[in-house]
Amino acid sequence: MDIFALFEGRVADALTASFPELASRNEVLARVVVEPPRDATHGDLSTNAAMVVAKPLGKNPREVATVLADHFGSDPDVASAEVAGPGFLNFRLDAGVWHKVLASVAEQGADFGRSDVGQGEKVNVEYVSANPTGPMHVGHTRGAVFGDALASLLAYTGYDVTKEYYINDAGSQVDTLARSAFLRYREALGETIEIPAGFYPGDYLVPVGLSLVEEFGNSLLGKPEDAWLPPVKQHVLAAMMELIKADLKKLNIEHDVFFSERTLHGPGGDIEETLDWLRERGLVYEGRLEPPKGKLPEDWEDREQTLFRATQFGDDTDRALIKSDGSYTYFAADIAYHRNKVLRGFTALIDVLGADHAGYAARITAAVKAVSDGKAQADVRFCQLVKLLRNGEPVKMSKRSGDLVTLAEVVDEVGADATRFMLLFRRNDAPLDFDFAVVKEQTRDNPVFYVQYAHARTWSIFRNAARDLPGLDISASALRGADLSLLSSPDELDLIRLVGSWPRQVAAAARAHEPHRLAFYLHELAAQFHAFWARGKENPALRFVNDDNPTLTLARLALVDSVRQVLSNGLGLLGVSAPEELS
RNA sequence: GGCCCCGUAGCUCAGCCGGAUAGAGCAGUAGCCUUCUAAGCUAUUGGUCGCAGGUUCGAAUCCUGCCGGGGUCGCCA
């Protein structure tokens, strides 16, 4: 039960009942929201309805609000409806409403917060898509976690989600990869090798050399490159993808679809087909591009080339499709790839990219508009850099020597839970400091620990109740029969309010494509719960478990259970475990 | 030079589709912690929301310009 959504419905009904001329004004009604007031002393719920409709109606907002307030006089759930400020309408709810909300948490369990705001829309979330040239490093980790949490969130809110990985296996870098692997192959056969600059020097190719020997023996030796390159490429790509999948597995990330760029190339392939399709619509032409302003690239040559009319769809400049050597640009393949997604029926295409690709957003958005005739929506999300720290000191990384911190190293050191939560405890487009020392700390400075501890505490309260009140039935069905009207103190009602706002938070986070909001909410819920718990230390009457009052204990346990449920649901969406006990 | 992101308390950051007196954590200060789990809790100090305009009943939020920081800039992926 989402109390805010429920009242949005009632407010809309009240509006159209009082002002029939609004019935056809959906664009106006859509702006009406019911939300918690900024200041809790204003009541339980607040709506901007009167201010939104005042102008279209040509009436004074406070006047409209008064009419609405009268309308809600007969609503048994509403204890009072007051007009405030410029025309807010504030509701104070009958405490029984909050008790119903609490009961609905128990009833819905893991589904409390689930919704159908997505209405089954087919969404493709493309994330990670790291080049298959080596193990994943920390730079990829943030996008991986962000995309994965976003996908879970969207699935939970009624979207039909596919998690996809685009394998960049068509560029010249994979040839370099194959050549690097071939060196390791020769090494495995006893040669002493030297790795030239520009090759991939990493040790992770050593086992690939060995497995090449296993598969081909020494049969590739002495052959010309064009004979050994294709099979070696095939072999090393498969090995790299296994490596990457194993890394992702450490973070509990599994994609539904791995899409190979190579399958788009070639005669009759998607790229050709897509360019033909675009040509038919006059969106491809031969022309010259203005050189970039400012300093000119050294190898700039003014020549005619094949361009996509990206400007027609909101990009700043038209974009090249074919390189000077005749092969397709990365972008040409990407247009075909996005068209492929559209043809598979997706109407929302989310691309999760690193911040260094920020300049790419406009052209992807343009391409998706073009290939879908405006029917599909692209949303390109960027993840900013993660700065690794150790006790406040930056961790040194040198790309040149291949001395990067890998995803596996981070996860092995701090664990998947902490990695995921920390990366989600910040907006994706803001830079993030990741300090190993803080993340491993078991104090309130560490939000992962703080939230998990709150969850563990709910379990420990139940364990204590079972120990101290052995005669009390605290099973789920017994909790359902608890007399919730005993929960009437401000602290209790505040906690229920926060629990009750969970569905609204989830829906808002999904609409905004911002999973970090869930992490912040969970942190807030944990804080309020810890605070409530601490009050029981000063005043035993406020404890959840009261030896001399089993009825009250049962009601409070129902409240604790709702907190447990929401923490568990939330951590689950973020892909973080919810332990019953901290060791 | 063009484009994109960012600028909110000393620090790190939230701020939901424009809404009421701008929030949290850390740090600081003053307390509590002989336990429903010790790793916590309470109170308190602290703001020209980068600057200047604009839009309107109302702007941290939307628009324009400027300042500062980061990223990026035909054929790399």
XYZ file of C-alpha atoms (C1' of nucleotides) in Angstrom:
660
model
C 0.000 0.000 0.000
C 1.437 3.322 -1.122
C -0.341 5.939 0.944
C 0.896 8.765 -1.269
C -0.321 7.164 -4.473
C -3.613 6.391 -2.749
C -4.161 10.011 -1.790
C -3.069 11.281 -5.172
C -6.018 9.348 -6.477
C -8.364 10.774 -3.871
C -7.169 14.311 -4.450
C -7.697 13.926 -8.175
C -11.204 12.629 -7.526
C -11.909 15.528 -5.189
C -10.687 17.994 -7.801
C -12.827 16.662 -10.603
C -15.835 16.353 -8.316
C -15.524 19.952 -7.172
C -14.397 21.383 -10.506
C -15.823 19.248 -13.328
C -14.032 21.358 -15.937
C -10.771 19.743 -14.771
C -11.867 16.270 -15.774
C -10.383 16.602 -19.248
C -7.254 18.406 -18.134
C -4.890 15.520 -17.594
C -1.810 17.660 -18.175
C -2.859 19.798 -15.232
C -3.829 16.914 -12.964
C -0.513 15.200 -13.694
C 1.302 17.989 -11.880
C -0.646 17.394 -8.679
C 1.464 15.554 -6.125
C 0.913 14.270 -2.638
C 4.086 14.206 -0.606
C 5.313 14.325 2.942
C 5.479 17.939 4.075
C 8.973 19.274 4.533
C 8.130 20.095 8.115
C 6.478 17.228 9.983
C 4.497 19.626 12.157
C 2.422 20.443 9.084
C 0.861 17.033 9.122
C 1.214 13.652 7.462
C 0.576 14.501 3.839
C 0.658 17.619 1.788
C -0.598 18.425 -1.664
C 0.071 21.261 -4.068
C -3.253 20.586 -5.849
C -4.855 23.942 -5.230
C -1.834 25.897 -6.443
C -1.521 23.808 -9.562
C -5.133 24.148 -10.649
C -5.709 27.708 -9.472
C -4.477 29.356 -12.627
C -6.309 27.134 -15.137
C -9.459 27.660 -13.089
C -8.873 31.372 -12.736
C -9.346 31.103 -8.999
C -7.411 31.948 -5.883
C -5.315 28.998 -4.658
C -6.377 29.289 -1.030
C -10.000 29.415 -2.096
C -9.570 26.206 -4.087
C -7.750 24.601 -1.178
C -10.622 25.456 1.135
C -13.100 23.760 -1.174
C -10.890 20.660 -1.231
C -10.499 20.735 2.535
C -14.277 20.671 2.917
C -14.450 17.772 0.530
C -12.075 15.751 2.711
C -14.114 16.530 5.828
C -16.089 13.368 5.187
C -13.064 11.119 4.573
C -12.816 8.838 7.611
C -9.053 8.453 7.128
C -8.490 12.178 7.424
C -8.375 13.642 10.921
C -7.934 17.161 9.628
C -7.341 18.971 6.358
C -5.863 22.435 6.678
C -5.030 25.121 4.197
C -1.569 26.559 4.718
C 0.860 28.993 3.195
C 0.203 29.979 -0.412
C -2.355 27.208 -0.871
C -0.984 23.940 0.408
C -3.485 21.483 1.699
C -2.123 19.530 4.653
C -3.684 16.330 5.875
C -3.414 14.871 9.284
C -4.370 11.238 9.064
C -6.209 9.135 11.524
C -3.595 6.985 13.276
C -5.529 3.954 12.065
C -4.364 4.689 8.538
C -0.749 4.220 9.571
C -1.634 1.010 11.304
C -3.170 -0.188 8.059
C 0.026 0.736 6.265
C 1.962 -1.299 8.783
C -0.344 -4.247 8.314
C 0.137 -4.022 4.562
C 3.904 -4.296 4.946
C 3.488 -7.648 6.661
C 0.951 -8.733 4.100
C 3.030 -7.828 1.072
C 6.350 -8.870 2.528
C 9.044 -8.931 -0.120
C 6.609 -7.250 -2.495
C 6.115 -4.186 -0.322
C 7.415 -1.474 -2.613
C 6.866 -3.396 -5.808
C 4.754 -1.541 -8.339
C 3.690 -1.387 -11.936
C 4.841 2.109 -12.754
C 6.752 0.614 -15.684
C 3.592 -0.980 -17.066
C 5.573 -3.719 -18.719
C 7.616 -1.380 -20.911
C 10.548 -3.186 -22.483
C 13.771 -1.665 -21.192
C 17.268 -2.577 -22.244
C 19.979 -1.705 -19.773
C 23.394 -1.907 -21.377
C 26.193 -1.743 -18.870
C 29.794 -2.731 -18.251
C 30.572 -3.407 -21.933
C 34.253 -3.332 -20.984
C 36.629 -4.069 -23.825
C 37.419 -7.783 -23.834
C 41.148 -7.231 -23.624
C 41.766 -8.093 -19.997
C 40.324 -8.380 -16.529
C 38.051 -5.676 -15.232
C 39.621 -2.893 -13.245
C 38.054 -0.556 -10.705
C 37.149 1.939 -13.368
C 34.556 -0.474 -14.707
C 33.181 -1.388 -11.332
C 31.006 1.601 -10.712
C 29.141 1.318 -13.976
C 28.714 -2.378 -13.366
C 27.131 -1.879 -9.971
C 25.070 1.092 -11.062
C 23.666 -0.670 -14.113
C 22.909 -3.801 -12.181
C 21.080 -1.998 -9.379
C 19.171 0.093 -11.883
C 18.094 -3.037 -13.721
C 16.848 -4.623 -10.494
C 15.032 -1.454 -9.563
C 13.293 -1.235 -12.927
C 12.321 -4.893 -12.864
C 10.847 -4.365 -9.398
C 8.776 -1.451 -10.593
C 7.091 -3.194 -13.441
C 9.447 -2.781 -16.369
C 10.367 -5.706 -18.576
C 14.132 -5.508 -18.223
C 16.960 -7.048 -20.211
C 20.505 -6.696 -18.896
C 22.906 -6.512 -21.783
C 26.654 -6.451 -22.388
C 28.023 -5.174 -25.694
C 31.258 -6.906 -26.568
C 33.594 -4.601 -28.490
C 35.225 -7.432 -30.358
C 35.520 -5.899 -33.800
C 38.146 -3.181 -33.532
C 41.862 -3.288 -34.132
C 42.450 -3.659 -30.408
C 41.321 -7.278 -30.547
C 43.883 -7.925 -33.250
C 46.479 -6.514 -30.894
C 45.079 -8.737 -28.196
C 45.407 -11.776 -30.439
C 48.997 -10.865 -31.300
C 49.767 -10.460 -27.614
C 48.269 -13.864 -26.917
C 50.265 -15.359 -29.754
C 53.459 -14.186 -28.073
C 52.396 -15.978 -24.924
C 51.698 -19.020 -27.051
C 55.259 -18.976 -28.361
C 56.461 -18.431 -24.835
C 54.499 -21.475 -23.709
C 56.286 -23.449 -26.406
C 59.643 -22.496 -24.944
C 60.597 -19.338 -26.756
C 61.936 -16.329 -24.923
C 59.713 -13.450 -25.818
C 59.811 -9.719 -25.585
C 56.584 -7.753 -25.490
C 56.736 -4.749 -27.785
C 55.168 -1.446 -26.842
C 51.501 -1.256 -27.744
C 50.886 -4.904 -26.950
C 48.998 -6.088 -23.886
C 51.680 -6.990 -21.372
C 49.493 -8.405 -18.602
C 50.222 -11.760 -16.979
C 46.630 -12.801 -17.472
C 47.540 -13.794 -21.024
C 50.057 -16.394 -19.819
C 47.396 -19.049 -19.179
C 45.852 -18.180 -22.527
C 49.182 -19.063 -24.160
C 49.109 -22.389 -22.382
C 45.562 -23.156 -23.407
C 46.406 -22.250 -27.001
C 49.080 -24.911 -26.884
C 46.547 -27.292 -25.472
C 44.170 -26.616 -28.329
C 46.560 -26.213 -31.253
C 49.787 -27.897 -30.166
C 52.592 -26.260 -32.082
C 50.622 -26.238 -35.328
C 50.361 -22.447 -35.471
C 54.098 -21.878 -35.404
C 55.628 -20.797 -38.654
C 52.319 -19.973 -40.242
C 51.702 -16.510 -41.650
C 49.747 -14.131 -39.464
C 46.586 -14.187 -41.516
C 46.453 -17.924 -40.955
C 46.846 -17.930 -37.178
C 45.205 -14.636 -36.294
C 41.538 -15.658 -36.688
C 41.702 -18.822 -34.563
C 43.846 -17.139 -31.921
C 41.489 -14.202 -31.808
C 38.534 -16.490 -31.379
C 40.290 -18.343 -28.617
C 41.549 -15.351 -26.668
C 38.229 -13.504 -26.906
C 36.428 -16.436 -25.390
C 39.026 -16.604 -22.634
C 38.725 -12.874 -21.895
C 34.963 -13.063 -21.693
C 35.250 -15.920 -19.228
C 37.617 -13.765 -17.202
C 35.221 -10.836 -17.237
C 32.212 -12.968 -16.384
C 34.107 -14.401 -13.442
C 34.926 -10.883 -12.256
C 31.303 -9.826 -12.564
C 30.228 -12.914 -10.731
C 32.215 -11.725 -7.751
C 29.842 -8.780 -7.581
C 26.839 -11.019 -8.249
C 26.295 -9.467 -11.622
C 24.916 -11.564 -14.426
C 23.814 -10.245 -17.789
C 20.983 -11.739 -19.797
C 22.493 -11.028 -23.198
C 26.056 -10.735 -24.438
C 25.957 -9.003 -27.787
C 28.955 -9.275 -30.071
C 29.854 -6.258 -32.167
C 31.435 -8.542 -34.768
C 28.061 -10.033 -35.653
C 26.993 -6.620 -36.946
C 29.760 -6.423 -39.515
C 30.141 -8.138 -42.831
C 28.103 -8.264 -46.019
C 24.393 -8.205 -45.365
C 25.030 -7.503 -41.708
C 23.179 -5.093 -39.497
C 25.511 -2.207 -40.238
C 24.996 -2.396 -43.985
C 21.305 -2.864 -43.518
C 21.070 0.061 -41.130
C 23.047 2.396 -43.374
C 20.838 1.441 -46.300
C 17.807 2.123 -44.170
C 19.182 5.522 -43.232
C 20.134 6.286 -46.832
C 16.591 5.606 -47.961
C 15.488 8.283 -45.568
C 18.114 10.748 -46.719
C 19.958 10.654 -43.411
C 23.331 9.711 -44.877
C 25.321 11.937 -47.203
C 28.815 12.565 -48.524
C 30.159 15.832 -47.207
C 32.839 17.758 -45.444
C 32.956 18.468 -41.766
C 34.077 21.707 -40.198
C 37.363 21.161 -38.386
C 37.039 21.404 -34.607
C 37.450 24.898 -33.225
C 40.616 25.706 -31.341
C 43.716 23.697 -31.938
C 43.582 21.557 -35.007
C 44.440 17.870 -34.767
C 47.854 17.264 -36.325
C 46.662 14.758 -38.871
C 43.605 16.733 -39.895
C 42.811 16.426 -43.542
C 39.866 18.105 -45.101
C 38.175 15.427 -47.100
C 34.748 14.345 -48.098
C 33.341 11.518 -46.036
C 30.200 9.560 -45.319
C 28.183 11.285 -42.628
C 25.050 10.696 -40.584
C 22.729 13.671 -40.210
C 22.897 13.690 -36.424
C 22.195 17.418 -36.322
C 18.698 16.689 -37.548
C 18.098 14.874 -34.254
C 19.662 17.345 -31.870
C 23.387 16.593 -32.073
C 25.881 19.438 -32.544
C 27.509 18.091 -35.651
C 27.013 15.350 -38.194
C 29.023 12.221 -37.499
C 31.376 10.108 -39.584
C 30.324 6.574 -40.442
C 33.271 5.311 -42.467
C 36.965 5.652 -41.711
C 39.549 6.642 -44.264
C 40.604 3.003 -44.585
C 37.092 2.111 -45.654
C 35.999 0.319 -42.497
C 33.074 1.415 -40.369
C 33.500 3.747 -37.437
C 32.622 2.596 -33.979
C 29.610 4.859 -34.167
C 28.326 3.226 -37.350
C 28.306 -0.111 -35.567
C 26.677 1.468 -32.556
C 23.826 2.871 -34.622
C 23.237 -0.595 -35.999
C 23.426 -2.048 -32.519
C 20.857 0.382 -31.166
C 18.614 -0.250 -34.128
C 18.928 -3.929 -33.384
C 17.664 -3.245 -29.881
C 14.768 -1.231 -31.217
C 13.868 -4.049 -33.588
C 13.902 -6.425 -30.651
C 11.078 -4.351 -29.225
C 12.757 -2.188 -26.631
C 11.289 1.277 -26.224
C 13.663 2.455 -23.537
C 17.382 2.078 -24.142
C 19.614 2.846 -21.203
C 23.366 3.028 -21.817
C 25.647 3.175 -18.809
C 28.978 4.716 -19.780
C 32.075 6.123 -18.154
C 32.331 9.875 -17.807
C 35.011 10.018 -20.474
C 32.304 9.153 -23.001
C 30.139 12.118 -22.032
C 30.523 13.610 -25.476
C 28.914 10.513 -26.905
C 25.463 11.030 -25.397
C 24.074 13.458 -27.936
C 24.937 11.274 -30.904
C 23.491 8.137 -29.363
C 20.313 9.940 -28.452
C 20.156 11.259 -32.003
C 20.777 7.828 -33.481
C 18.054 6.212 -31.414
C 15.570 8.884 -32.428
C 16.450 8.277 -36.045
C 16.343 4.479 -36.111
C 13.178 4.228 -34.036
C 11.256 7.037 -35.740
C 11.152 8.701 -32.356
C 9.380 5.756 -30.747
C 12.206 4.653 -28.483
C 13.812 6.734 -25.794
C 17.542 6.649 -25.138
C 18.909 7.546 -21.731
C 22.673 7.694 -21.445
C 23.871 7.641 -17.850
C 27.421 8.428 -16.856
C 29.451 7.160 -13.981
C 32.154 9.457 -12.728
C 35.575 8.307 -11.662
C 36.220 6.460 -8.448
C 39.219 7.686 -6.516
C 40.747 4.868 -4.534
C 42.186 5.812 -1.191
C 43.966 3.951 1.535
C 43.762 5.779 4.860
C 43.139 8.993 3.014
C 46.110 8.567 0.684
C 45.426 8.083 -3.023
C 46.270 4.625 -4.330
C 48.802 4.996 -7.089
C 47.877 3.496 -10.392
C 49.842 3.555 -13.556
C 48.110 2.578 -16.722
C 51.325 2.250 -18.660
C 52.802 -0.507 -16.572
C 49.466 -2.281 -16.408
C 49.560 -1.629 -12.693
C 45.830 -1.106 -12.343
C 43.798 -2.130 -9.376
C 41.430 -4.792 -10.598
C 37.835 -5.296 -9.654
C 38.732 -8.674 -8.231
C 41.320 -7.170 -5.897
C 38.837 -4.675 -4.501
C 36.095 -7.218 -3.995
C 38.470 -9.740 -2.461
C 39.615 -7.146 0.030
C 36.371 -5.476 1.088
C 33.666 -7.855 -0.090
C 30.867 -7.567 -2.620
C 28.379 -6.009 -0.191
C 30.595 -3.116 0.788
C 31.746 -2.518 -2.776
C 28.224 -2.386 -4.089
C 26.760 -0.258 -1.342
C 29.563 2.292 -1.312
C 29.402 2.748 -5.063
C 25.655 3.277 -4.838
C 25.826 5.653 -1.899
C 26.526 8.558 -4.163
C 24.922 9.961 -7.271
C 26.370 8.224 -10.300
C 27.485 11.441 -11.970
C 29.407 12.756 -8.974
C 33.003 11.713 -8.359
C 33.462 9.272 -5.525
C 36.159 8.596 -2.983
C 36.481 4.959 -2.063
C 38.649 4.552 1.000
C 39.520 0.949 1.818
C 40.016 1.849 5.470
C 36.545 3.372 5.846
C 34.802 0.635 3.914
C 36.229 -2.060 6.150
C 35.554 -0.174 9.360
C 32.787 -1.443 11.601
C 31.548 1.925 12.754
C 28.778 4.260 11.861
C 31.150 6.075 9.506
C 30.704 3.130 7.244
C 27.195 3.275 5.786
C 27.250 -0.332 4.648
C 27.883 -1.542 8.114
C 25.423 0.929 9.588
C 22.521 -0.277 7.465
C 23.362 -3.956 7.765
C 23.682 -3.525 11.503
C 20.179 -2.080 11.690
C 18.899 -5.128 9.873
C 20.808 -7.498 12.144
C 19.452 -5.613 15.113
C 15.862 -6.339 14.068
C 16.709 -10.022 14.159
C 18.422 -9.794 17.497
C 15.354 -8.120 18.964
C 13.309 -11.104 17.883
C 15.862 -13.478 19.344
C 15.690 -11.605 22.631
C 11.919 -11.599 22.623
C 11.920 -15.356 22.187
C 14.362 -15.699 25.064
C 12.695 -13.271 27.483
C 9.092 -14.087 26.716
C 9.141 -17.775 25.912
C 5.375 -17.980 26.288
C 4.700 -15.315 23.643
C 3.867 -16.399 20.132
C 5.890 -14.154 17.833
C 5.302 -16.029 14.625
C 4.324 -14.142 11.516
C 0.684 -15.006 11.959
C 0.754 -13.886 15.586
C 2.267 -10.570 14.523
C -0.531 -10.143 12.069
C -2.972 -10.326 14.965
C -1.131 -7.729 17.036
C -3.080 -4.762 18.327
C -1.363 -2.079 16.286
C -3.433 0.694 17.834
C -1.045 0.462 20.788
C 1.557 2.114 18.567
C 0.592 5.699 19.148
C 3.665 7.576 20.355
C 5.258 10.144 18.039
C 8.386 8.011 17.749
C 6.412 4.991 16.689
C 4.285 6.878 14.212
C 7.351 8.596 12.750
C 8.963 5.263 12.116
C 5.802 3.912 10.501
C 5.630 6.995 8.302
C 9.157 6.414 7.102
C 8.482 2.741 6.467
C 5.299 3.724 4.675
C 7.120 6.048 2.312
C 9.238 3.209 0.902
C 7.000 2.464 -2.109
C 7.068 6.110 -3.048
C 10.859 6.191 -2.816
C 11.201 3.127 -5.000
C 8.875 4.473 -7.655
C 10.612 7.845 -7.718
C 14.055 6.256 -7.927
C 12.902 4.085 -10.821
C 11.399 6.972 -12.756
C 14.556 9.014 -12.300
C 16.871 6.068 -13.042
C 18.643 6.841 -9.774
C 19.252 3.813 -7.566
C 21.354 5.867 -5.158
C 18.149 7.215 -3.700
C 17.406 3.800 -2.284
C 20.768 3.698 -0.536
C 20.114 7.086 1.034
C 16.667 6.068 2.128
C 17.966 2.891 3.748
C 20.583 4.871 5.594
C 17.900 7.200 6.897
C 15.659 4.339 7.947
C 18.566 2.691 9.744
C 19.325 5.946 11.551
C 15.762 6.408 12.726
C 15.564 2.822 13.849
C 18.835 3.001 15.784
C 17.590 6.188 17.437
C 14.349 4.532 18.484
C 16.258 1.599 19.870
C 18.537 3.876 21.867
C 15.597 5.584 23.508
C 14.749 2.273 25.067
C 18.055 2.319 26.854
C 17.138 5.460 28.752
C 13.537 4.582 29.229
C 12.777 0.866 29.546
C 9.105 1.533 28.817
C 10.122 2.386 25.256
C 11.858 -0.904 24.634
C 10.554 -3.124 21.936
C 10.512 -6.063 24.280
C 8.628 -5.448 27.522
C 8.645 -8.475 29.786
C 5.568 -7.308 31.655
C 3.520 -6.293 28.644
C 3.254 -9.017 26.005
C 0.491 -7.243 24.072
C 2.541 -4.112 23.588
C 5.603 -6.196 22.855
C 3.771 -7.951 20.063
C 2.666 -4.660 18.527
C 6.190 -3.267 18.693
C 7.590 -6.427 17.209
C 5.231 -5.921 14.299
C 6.810 -2.502 13.851
C 10.325 -3.941 14.088
C 9.337 -6.557 11.573
C 8.217 -3.906 9.111
C 11.593 -2.191 9.426
C 13.283 -5.531 8.897
C 11.179 -6.151 5.815
C 11.925 -2.811 4.214
C 15.649 -2.991 4.969
C 15.688 -6.460 3.517
C 13.757 -5.419 0.399
C 15.969 -2.391 -0.102
C 19.265 -4.149 0.381
C 17.996 -6.851 -1.926
C 17.346 -4.319 -4.689
C 20.859 -2.966 -4.294
C 22.270 -6.471 -4.403
C 23.630 -6.232 -0.876
C 23.068 -9.029 1.613
C 20.940 -8.494 4.704
C 22.582 -10.546 7.438
C 20.621 -11.788 10.441
C 23.635 -11.386 12.636
C 26.918 -9.525 12.409
C 29.929 -11.469 13.459
C 37.486 27.792 -28.913
C 32.769 24.163 -29.129
C 30.066 20.687 -26.197
C 28.984 17.796 -21.509
C 29.168 17.259 -16.026
C 29.980 19.648 -11.380
C 29.895 24.232 -7.836
C 24.866 23.678 -1.376
C 27.841 24.212 6.306
C 35.157 23.806 7.804
C 35.070 18.503 5.056
C 32.083 14.588 2.207
C 27.479 14.968 0.120
C 21.502 14.645 -0.154
C 17.634 17.789 -1.745
C 12.005 13.635 -4.985
C 8.336 16.676 -11.948
C 9.555 24.427 -9.023
C 6.663 24.605 -3.015
C 6.396 26.340 3.116
C 11.777 28.353 8.037
C 17.604 24.581 2.721
C 18.951 18.869 5.224
C 22.296 14.479 6.736
C 27.012 12.458 8.061
C 32.003 13.737 9.518
C 34.801 17.324 12.223
C 33.966 20.889 16.697
C 31.368 21.597 21.506
C 28.349 19.374 25.820
C 26.342 14.826 27.582
C 24.825 9.327 27.717
C 26.888 4.032 26.715
C 26.707 -1.453 34.811
C 23.934 -3.527 27.121
C 16.134 -5.581 24.196
C 23.891 -6.471 20.499
C 29.665 -3.327 22.118
C 30.610 -1.303 17.218
C 25.758 3.285 19.179
C 22.495 7.604 20.945
C 21.048 12.874 22.460
C 21.793 18.063 22.245
C 24.386 22.056 19.952
C 27.568 25.371 16.701
C 27.855 26.182 11.537
C 24.773 28.537 4.933
C 24.929 35.202 0.368
C 22.730 27.228 -2.255
C 29.675 30.119 -7.198
C 28.154 35.407 -9.229
C 24.544 38.463 -11.969
C 20.089 38.764 -14.462
C 15.343 36.445 -16.207
C 10.682 33.331 -16.063
C 6.132 33.322 -11.761
C 1.989 33.325 -6.803
C 6.769 30.881 -5.430
C 13.668 29.244 -7.735
C 19.039 25.479 -4.614
C 15.716 23.370 -8.527
C 13.838 25.986 -14.971
C 16.279 29.785 -18.802
C 20.519 33.246 -20.274
C 25.380 35.262 -19.369
C 29.802 35.178 -16.540
C 33.502 32.933 -12.854
C 35.872 28.431 -10.980
C 36.927 22.828 -11.251
C 36.775 18.245 -14.211
C 35.964 15.678 -18.841
C 35.814 15.576 -24.039
C 36.675 17.378 -29.064
C 36.537 14.160 -37.493
C 38.474 8.184 -38.925
C 40.365 5.327 -30.895
C 36.727 1.932 -28.476
